[in-house]
PDB file of C-alpha atoms in Angstrom:
ATOM      1  CA  MET A 934       0.000   0.000   0.000  1.00 52.00           C
ATOM      2  CA  ASN A 935       1.387   3.362  -0.982  1.00 52.00           C
ATOM      3  CA  ALA A 936       1.497   6.169   1.566  1.00 45.00           C
ATOM      4  CA  PRO A 937      -1.235   8.814   1.324  1.00 50.00           C
ATOM      5  CA  CYS A 938      -0.551  11.217  -1.520  1.00 52.00           C
ATOM      6  CA  ASN A 939      -0.964  14.965  -1.214  1.00 52.00           C
ATOM      7  CA  ILE A 940       0.016  17.099  -4.163  1.00 42.00           C
ATOM      8  CA  GLY A 941      -0.204  20.872  -4.258  1.00 44.00           C
ATOM      9  CA  GLY A 942      -2.477  21.025  -1.222  1.00 48.00           C
ATOM     10  CA  GLU A 943      -5.080  18.762  -2.857  1.00 54.00           C
ATOM     11  CA  PRO A 944      -6.850  16.301  -0.536  1.00 57.00           C
ATOM     12  CA  SER A 945      -4.879  13.077  -0.230  1.00 81.00           C
ATOM     13  CA  TRP A 946      -5.709   9.602  -1.369  1.00 84.00           C
ATOM     14  CA  LEU A 947      -4.397   6.085  -0.889  1.00 92.00           C
ATOM     15  CA  GLU A 948      -3.255   4.199  -3.962  1.00 93.00           C
ATOM     16  CA  LEU A 949      -2.849   0.431  -4.142  1.00 93.00           C
ATOM     17  CA  PRO A 950      -0.888  -0.944  -7.112  1.00 93.00           C
ATOM     18  CA  ALA A 951      -2.215  -3.912  -9.028  1.00 94.00           C
ATOM     19  CA  ILE A 952      -1.613  -7.300  -7.413  1.00 95.00           C
ATOM     20  CA  SER A 953      -1.301  -9.212 -10.700  1.00 94.00           C
ATOM     21  CA  GLU A 954       0.057  -7.866 -13.961  1.00 87.00           C
ATOM     22  CA  GLY A 955      -1.612 -10.683 -15.877  1.00 88.00           C
ATOM     23  CA  ALA A 956      -5.178  -9.880 -14.756  1.00 93.00           C
ATOM     24  CA  PRO A 957      -7.458  -7.437 -16.634  1.00 91.00           C
ATOM     25  CA  THR A 958      -6.460  -3.845 -15.938  1.00 95.00           C
ATOM     26  CA  ARG A 959      -9.047  -1.656 -14.239  1.00 96.00           C
ATOM     27  CA  LEU A 960      -9.334   1.393 -12.038  1.00 97.00           C
ATOM     28  CA  LEU A 961     -11.283   1.022  -8.785  1.00 98.00           C
ATOM     29  CA  VAL A 962     -12.063   4.348  -7.104  1.00 98.00           C
ATOM     30  CA  PHE A 963     -13.480   4.376  -3.571  1.00 98.00           C
ATOM     31  CA  LEU A 964     -15.313   7.211  -1.798  1.00 98.00           C
ATOM     32  CA  HIS A 965     -15.482   6.799   1.982  1.00 97.00           C
ATOM     33  CA  GLY A 966     -18.384   7.802   4.201  1.00 97.00           C
ATOM     34  CA  ALA A 967     -18.879  11.001   6.188  1.00 96.00           C
ATOM     35  CA  GLY A 968     -16.372  11.682   8.943  1.00 96.00           C
ATOM     36  CA  SER A 969     -14.010   8.982   7.709  1.00 96.00           C
ATOM     37  CA  ARG A 970     -10.693   8.915   5.864  1.00 94.00           C
ATOM     38  CA  PRO A 971      -8.961   6.729   3.238  1.00 95.00           C
ATOM     39  CA  GLU A 972      -7.042   4.629   5.774  1.00 94.00           C
ATOM     40  CA  ALA A 973     -10.283   3.525   7.435  1.00 94.00           C
ATOM     41  CA  PHE A 974     -11.661   2.378   4.089  1.00 95.00           C
ATOM     42  CA  ALA A 975      -8.530   0.455   3.104  1.00 95.00           C
ATOM     43  CA  PRO A 976      -9.734  -2.985   4.372  1.00 96.00           C
ATOM     44  CA  VAL A 977     -12.809  -2.766   2.122  1.00 97.00           C
ATOM     45  CA  ALA A 978     -10.707  -1.669  -0.852  1.00 97.00           C
ATOM     46  CA  LEU A 979      -8.191  -4.468  -0.277  1.00 96.00           C
ATOM     47  CA  ALA A 980     -10.983  -7.045  -0.142  1.00 97.00           C
ATOM     48  CA  TRP A 981     -12.316  -5.707  -3.437  1.00 97.00           C
ATOM     49  CA  GLN A 982      -8.876  -5.808  -5.034  1.00 96.00           C
ATOM     50  CA  LEU A 983      -8.522  -9.517  -4.231  1.00 96.00           C
ATOM     51  CA  LYS A 984     -11.451 -10.053  -6.628  1.00 97.00           C
ATOM     52  CA  PHE A 985      -9.904  -7.747  -9.251  1.00 97.00           C
ATOM     53  CA  PRO A 986      -6.136  -8.337  -8.873  1.00 97.00           C
ATOM     54  CA  GLY A 987      -5.274  -6.396 -12.034  1.00 96.00           C
ATOM     55  CA  ALA A 988      -6.932  -3.236 -10.771  1.00 97.00           C
ATOM     56  CA  VAL A 989      -5.219  -0.098  -9.588  1.00 95.00           C
ATOM     57  CA  VAL A 990      -7.084   1.126  -6.497  1.00 97.00           C
ATOM     58  CA  ALA A 991      -7.489   4.728  -5.389  1.00 97.00           C
ATOM     59  CA  ILE A 992      -9.260   5.662  -2.146  1.00 97.00           C
ATOM     60  CA  LEU A 993     -10.026   9.352  -2.388  1.00 97.00           C
ATOM     61  CA  GLN A 994     -10.117  11.602   0.648  1.00 96.00           C
ATOM     62  CA  ALA A 995     -13.062  13.972   1.024  1.00 96.00           C
ATOM     63  CA  PRO A 996     -12.139  17.678   1.071  1.00 94.00           C
ATOM     64  CA  LEU A 997     -13.900  18.999   4.183  1.00 95.00           C
ATOM     65  CA  PRO A 998     -12.428  18.454   7.685  1.00 94.00           C
ATOM     66  CA  ALA A 999     -14.928  16.851  10.040  1.00 93.00           C
ATOM     67  CA  THR A1000     -15.015  16.445  13.797  1.00 86.00           C
ATOM     68  CA  GLY A1001     -12.968  13.535  15.076  1.00 86.00           C
ATOM     69  CA  GLY A1002     -10.190  13.897  12.523  1.00 88.00           C
ATOM     70  CA  GLY A1003     -12.127  12.584   9.531  1.00 94.00           C
ATOM     71  CA  PHE A1004     -13.413  14.256   6.387  1.00 96.00           C
ATOM     72  CA  ASP A1005     -16.779  14.958   4.735  1.00 97.00           C
ATOM     73  CA  TRP A1006     -17.653  15.176   1.053  1.00 97.00           C
ATOM     74  CA  TYR A1007     -20.181  17.947   1.689  1.00 96.00           C
ATOM     75  CA  ASP A1008     -21.823  19.862   4.505  1.00 94.00           C
ATOM     76  CA  SER A1009     -24.825  17.755   5.476  1.00 89.00           C
ATOM     77  CA  ARG A1010     -26.586  20.416   7.525  1.00 88.00           C
ATOM     78  CA  GLY A1011     -30.112  21.482   6.616  1.00 85.00           C
ATOM     79  CA  VAL A1012     -32.827  19.689   4.669  1.00 80.00           C
ATOM     80  CA  ALA A1013     -32.181  17.711   1.481  1.00 82.00           C
ATOM     81  CA  ALA A1014     -32.910  20.691  -0.780  1.00 83.00           C
ATOM     82  CA  ASP A1015     -30.196  22.704   0.977  1.00 85.00           C
ATOM     83  CA  ARG A1016     -27.601  20.051   0.215  1.00 90.00           C
ATOM     84  CA  VAL A1017     -28.162  19.624  -3.531  1.00 95.00           C
ATOM     85  CA  GLY A1018     -25.676  22.305  -4.587  1.00 95.00           C
ATOM     86  CA  ARG A1019     -23.080  21.022  -2.124  1.00 96.00           C
ATOM     87  CA  VAL A1020     -23.356  17.492  -3.496  1.00 97.00           C
ATOM     88  CA  ASP A1021     -23.056  18.866  -7.035  1.00 97.00           C
ATOM     89  CA  ASP A1022     -19.832  20.644  -6.074  1.00 97.00           C
ATOM     90  CA  ALA A1023     -18.450  17.452  -4.518  1.00 97.00           C
ATOM     91  CA  ALA A1024     -19.420  15.436  -7.606  1.00 97.00           C
ATOM     92  CA  ARG A1025     -17.629  17.825  -9.939  1.00 96.00           C
ATOM     93  CA  GLU A1026     -14.487  17.639  -7.815  1.00 96.00           C
ATOM     94  CA  VAL A1027     -14.615  13.839  -7.720  1.00 97.00           C
ATOM     95  CA  ALA A1028     -15.059  13.715 -11.502  1.00 97.00           C
ATOM     96  CA  ARG A1029     -12.023  15.947 -11.954  1.00 96.00           C
ATOM     97  CA  ARG A1030      -9.893  13.777  -9.708  1.00 96.00           C
ATOM     98  CA  VAL A1031     -11.057  10.534 -11.322  1.00 97.00           C
ATOM     99  CA  ARG A1032     -10.275  11.925 -14.777  1.00 97.00           C
ATOM    100  CA  SER A1033      -6.766  12.689 -13.554  1.00 95.00           C
ATOM    101  CA  LEU A1034      -6.345   9.158 -12.215  1.00 95.00           C
ATOM    102  CA  GLN A1035      -7.646   7.710 -15.487  1.00 97.00           C
ATOM    103  CA  HIS A1036      -5.127   9.773 -17.422  1.00 96.00           C
ATOM    104  CA  GLU A1037      -2.270   8.571 -15.220  1.00 93.00           C
ATOM    105  CA  ALA A1038      -3.367   4.924 -15.518  1.00 93.00           C
ATOM    106  CA  GLY A1039      -4.145   5.125 -19.236  1.00 95.00           C
ATOM    107  CA  LEU A1040      -7.703   3.892 -18.650  1.00 96.00           C
ATOM    108  CA  ASP A1041     -11.105   5.229 -19.619  1.00 97.00           C
ATOM    109  CA  GLY A1042     -14.567   5.081 -18.095  1.00 97.00           C
ATOM    110  CA  ALA A1043     -15.263   1.647 -19.568  1.00 96.00           C
ATOM    111  CA  ARG A1044     -12.591   0.207 -17.250  1.00 97.00           C
ATOM    112  CA  THR A1045     -13.436   2.327 -14.210  1.00 98.00           C
ATOM    113  CA  VAL A1046     -15.576   1.217 -11.275  1.00 98.00           C
ATOM    114  CA  LEU A1047     -16.714   3.814  -8.753  1.00 98.00           C
ATOM    115  CA  VAL A1048     -17.563   2.521  -5.266  1.00 98.00           C
ATOM    116  CA  GLY A1049     -19.026   4.708  -2.532  1.00 98.00           C
ATOM    117  CA  PHE A1050     -20.371   4.325   0.977  1.00 98.00           C
ATOM    118  CA  SER A1051     -23.067   6.525   2.571  1.00 97.00           C
ATOM    119  CA  GLN A1052     -22.153  10.153   1.864  1.00 97.00           C
ATOM    120  CA  GLY A1053     -19.552   8.874  -0.595  1.00 98.00           C
ATOM    121  CA  ALA A1054     -22.224   6.764  -2.308  1.00 98.00           C
ATOM    122  CA  THR A1055     -24.500   9.775  -2.717  1.00 98.00           C
ATOM    123  CA  VAL A1056     -21.607  11.653  -4.319  1.00 98.00           C
ATOM    124  CA  ALA A1057     -20.796   8.652  -6.531  1.00 98.00           C
ATOM    125  CA  LEU A1058     -24.347   8.570  -7.882  1.00 98.00           C
ATOM    126  CA  GLN A1059     -24.351  12.300  -8.499  1.00 97.00           C
ATOM    127  CA  THR A1060     -20.934  12.097 -10.169  1.00 97.00           C
ATOM    128  CA  LEU A1061     -22.328   9.538 -12.593  1.00 96.00           C
ATOM    129  CA  ARG A1062     -25.266  11.816 -13.366  1.00 96.00           C
ATOM    130  CA  ALA A1063     -22.981  14.805 -13.930  1.00 94.00           C
ATOM    131  CA  ASP A1064     -20.399  12.905 -16.006  1.00 95.00           C
ATOM    132  CA  PRO A1065     -22.068   9.806 -17.531  1.00 93.00           C
ATOM    133  CA  ASP A1066     -18.915   8.563 -19.287  1.00 95.00           C
ATOM    134  CA  LEU A1067     -16.756   8.699 -16.163  1.00 97.00           C
ATOM    135  CA  SER A1068     -17.522   5.160 -14.998  1.00 97.00           C
ATOM    136  CA  ALA A1069     -19.287   2.197 -16.582  1.00 96.00           C
ATOM    137  CA  ILE A1070     -20.155   0.687 -13.206  1.00 98.00           C
ATOM    138  CA  VAL A1071     -21.078   2.272  -9.871  1.00 98.00           C
ATOM    139  CA  VAL A1072     -21.576   0.350  -6.627  1.00 98.00           C
ATOM    140  CA  ALA A1073     -23.343   2.430  -3.985  1.00 98.00           C
ATOM    141  CA  TYR A1074     -23.520   1.176  -0.395  1.00 98.00           C
ATOM    142  CA  ALA A1075     -26.098   2.846   1.876  1.00 98.00           C
ATOM    143  CA  ALA A1076     -26.875   5.469  -0.761  1.00 97.00           C
ATOM    144  CA  ARG A1077     -29.484   8.086  -1.360  1.00 96.00           C
ATOM    145  CA  LEU A1078     -29.954  10.374  -4.344  1.00 97.00           C
ATOM    146  CA  SER A1079     -29.214  14.020  -3.625  1.00 95.00           C
ATOM    147  CA  CYS A1080     -32.250  14.971  -5.748  1.00 95.00           C
ATOM    148  CA  PRO A1081     -34.853  13.071  -7.808  1.00 94.00           C
ATOM    149  CA  ILE A1082     -33.868  11.950 -11.285  1.00 94.00           C
ATOM    150  CA  ARG A1083     -35.435  14.160 -13.955  1.00 92.00           C
ATOM    151  CA  PRO A1084     -37.941  12.640 -16.415  1.00 92.00           C
ATOM    152  CA  ASP A1085     -35.617  13.449 -19.339  1.00 94.00           C
ATOM    153  CA  GLU A1086     -32.486  12.066 -17.644  1.00 94.00           C
ATOM    154  CA  ARG A1087     -30.740   9.087 -19.247  1.00 94.00           C
ATOM    155  CA  ILE A1088     -28.183   6.848 -17.543  1.00 95.00           C
ATOM    156  CA  ALA A1089     -26.435   4.098 -19.491  1.00 92.00           C
ATOM    157  CA  ALA A1090     -24.167   2.793 -16.719  1.00 96.00           C
ATOM    158  CA  SER A1091     -24.697  -0.204 -14.467  1.00 98.00           C
ATOM    159  CA  VAL A1092     -25.545   0.851 -10.915  1.00 98.00           C
ATOM    160  CA  HIS A1093     -25.617  -1.648  -8.071  1.00 98.00           C
ATOM    161  CA  LEU A1094     -27.181  -0.535  -4.795  1.00 98.00           C
ATOM    162  CA  VAL A1095     -26.350  -2.477  -1.628  1.00 98.00           C
ATOM    163  CA  HIS A1096     -28.256  -1.535   1.509  1.00 98.00           C
ATOM    164  CA  GLY A1097     -28.789  -2.826   5.024  1.00 96.00           C
ATOM    165  CA  GLU A1098     -32.394  -3.527   5.931  1.00 96.00           C
ATOM    166  CA  HIS A1099     -31.768  -2.133   9.419  1.00 96.00           C
ATOM    167  CA  ASP A1100     -29.875   0.987   8.342  1.00 97.00           C
ATOM    168  CA  THR A1101     -31.138   3.793  10.573  1.00 96.00           C
ATOM    169  CA  MET A1102     -28.715   6.433   9.241  1.00 95.00           C
ATOM    170  CA  VAL A1103     -29.893   6.083   5.628  1.00 96.00           C
ATOM    171  CA  PRO A1104     -33.208   4.182   5.720  1.00 96.00           C
ATOM    172  CA  LEU A1105     -33.831   1.546   3.056  1.00 97.00           C
ATOM    173  CA  VAL A1106     -36.608   3.611   1.484  1.00 97.00           C
ATOM    174  CA  HIS A1107     -33.936   5.864  -0.057  1.00 97.00           C
ATOM    175  CA  ALA A1108     -32.369   2.932  -1.892  1.00 97.00           C
ATOM    176  CA  ARG A1109     -35.757   1.833  -3.209  1.00 98.00           C
ATOM    177  CA  GLN A1110     -36.459   5.363  -4.458  1.00 97.00           C
ATOM    178  CA  ALA A1111     -33.037   5.506  -6.109  1.00 97.00           C
ATOM    179  CA  LEU A1112     -33.627   2.163  -7.809  1.00 98.00           C
ATOM    180  CA  ARG A1113     -36.924   3.310  -9.313  1.00 97.00           C
ATOM    181  CA  GLY A1114     -35.388   6.521 -10.604  1.00 97.00           C
ATOM    182  CA  LEU A1115     -32.314   4.823 -12.022  1.00 97.00           C
ATOM    183  CA  ARG A1116     -34.333   2.170 -13.810  1.00 97.00           C
ATOM    184  CA  ALA A1117     -36.667   4.796 -15.246  1.00 96.00           C
ATOM    185  CA  ALA A1118     -33.595   6.612 -16.609  1.00 96.00           C
ATOM    186  CA  GLY A1119     -32.422   3.447 -18.374  1.00 95.00           C
ATOM    187  CA  ALA A1120     -29.675   2.334 -15.996  1.00 96.00           C
ATOM    188  CA  ASP A1121     -28.879  -1.330 -15.532  1.00 96.00           C
ATOM    189  CA  ALA A1122     -29.782  -1.102 -11.853  1.00 97.00           C
ATOM    190  CA  THR A1123     -30.018  -3.651  -9.037  1.00 98.00           C
ATOM    191  CA  LEU A1124     -30.718  -3.486  -5.326  1.00 98.00           C
ATOM    192  CA  ASP A1125     -29.447  -6.062  -2.845  1.00 98.00           C
ATOM    193  CA  ILE A1126     -30.732  -5.854   0.720  1.00 97.00           C
ATOM    194  CA  GLY A1127     -28.736  -7.216   3.640  1.00 95.00           C
ATOM    195  CA  THR A1128     -31.424  -8.565   5.938  1.00 92.00           C
ATOM    196  CA  ASP A1129     -29.154  -8.510   9.000  1.00 91.00           C
ATOM    197  CA  ASP A1130     -27.158  -5.391   8.111  1.00 94.00           C
ATOM    198  CA  GLY A1131     -27.204  -1.818   9.372  1.00 96.00           C
ATOM    199  CA  HIS A1132     -25.178   1.199   8.249  1.00 96.00           C
ATOM    200  CA  SER A1133     -21.933  -0.578   7.404  1.00 95.00           C
ATOM    201  CA  ILE A1134     -20.094  -2.673   4.832  1.00 97.00           C
ATOM    202  CA  GLY A1135     -19.503  -6.187   6.107  1.00 94.00           C
ATOM    203  CA  GLN A1136     -18.016  -9.229   4.413  1.00 95.00           C
ATOM    204  CA  GLU A1137     -21.371 -10.140   2.881  1.00 96.00           C
ATOM    205  CA  GLY A1138     -21.703  -6.655   1.428  1.00 97.00           C
ATOM    206  CA  ILE A1139     -18.267  -6.933  -0.144  1.00 97.00           C
ATOM    207  CA  ILE A1140     -19.178 -10.300  -1.661  1.00 97.00           C
ATOM    208  CA  VAL A1141     -22.443  -8.920  -3.046  1.00 98.00           C
ATOM    209  CA  GLY A1142     -20.823  -5.800  -4.493  1.00 98.00           C
ATOM    210  CA  THR A1143     -17.930  -7.593  -6.166  1.00 98.00           C
ATOM    211  CA  THR A1144     -20.220 -10.322  -7.471  1.00 98.00           C
ATOM    212  CA  ARG A1145     -22.501  -7.744  -9.067  1.00 98.00           C
ATOM    213  CA  VAL A1146     -19.544  -6.165 -10.839  1.00 98.00           C
ATOM    214  CA  LEU A1147     -18.274  -9.532 -12.065  1.00 97.00           C
ATOM    215  CA  GLN A1148     -21.753 -10.433 -13.319  1.00 96.00           C
ATOM    216  CA  THR A1149     -21.972  -7.116 -15.147  1.00 96.00           C
ATOM    217  CA  LEU A1150     -18.581  -7.580 -16.813  1.00 94.00           C
ATOM    218  CA  ILE A1151     -19.455 -11.116 -17.924  1.00 92.00           C
ATOM    219  CA  ARG A1152     -22.854 -10.041 -19.197  1.00 86.00           C
ATOM    220  CA  HIS A1153     -21.385  -7.171 -21.181  1.00 77.00           C
ATOM    221  CA  ARG A1154     -18.821  -9.447 -22.801  1.00 76.00           C
ATOM    222  CA  ALA A1155     -21.421 -12.075 -23.668  1.00 67.00           C
ATOM    223  CA  ARG A1156     -24.164  -9.706 -24.719  1.00 59.00           C
ATOM    224  CA  PRO A1157     -22.969  -6.324 -26.055  1.00 50.00           C
ATOM    225  CA  ALA A1158     -26.534  -5.167 -26.546  1.00 45.00           C
ATOM    226  CA  ARG A1159     -27.307  -4.616 -22.862  1.00 41.00           C
ATOM    227  CA  ALA A1160     -30.660  -5.796 -21.631  1.00 41.00           C
ATOM    228  CA  GLY A1161     -32.935  -3.687 -19.469  1.00 39.00           C
ATOM    229  CA  ALA A1162     -32.374  -3.254 -15.756  1.00 37.00           C
ATOM    230  CA  ARG A1163     -33.463  -5.950 -13.339  1.00 37.00           C
ATOM    231  CA  LEU A1164     -34.198  -6.054  -9.674  1.00 38.00           C
ATOM    232  CA  LEU A1165     -32.879  -9.250  -8.150  1.00 37.00           C
ATOM    233  CA  HIS A1166     -33.554 -10.320  -4.583  1.00 34.00           C
TER     234      HIS A1166
END
């Protein structure tokens, strides 16, 4: 694991080089939750990389200092409508940083997977909406949309929502609402519900998320003309 990078005062990130040079090359970008930091998210990222040993991993650090020594992607104060612009700003910054990482790795959006948790998942979804070609696959743990998807919005990416049934921080209803909106916009969207899970990413959540990505990659190779979105329980 490389030490946290900080260039020109920009928020740092952790970068993990590929484990296997012979495996398919990808870029996995992780966005941690509110009040956290890249080091805390490293065990999840490492578990993901074991499934994708050819991937370069980047765990981005959110820009806003939070209490307790962590960082936030946006100021979460106020009602949802107050936060929309803040999430948009965070999404634009994430897109800029991911584009830079893609340039360095020589990879495009087709080989990029964006993975977020909680606040990071909300930003990941909004980043996809703001820059549709940035990532072909998004995995959003404990996510909510920052604002409803517009009737004329179109999303071609695969989006996999993973949510704990007993999540009290981000209730499951938000994931169900996101699924409906994403499917209506044309996304290849799924929702997996952890019946014993709360607001966290456990081993089962990692297995579900990585399996969804593998299924998507296999399906895209076998069937270039992507089928419509499905909800699988």
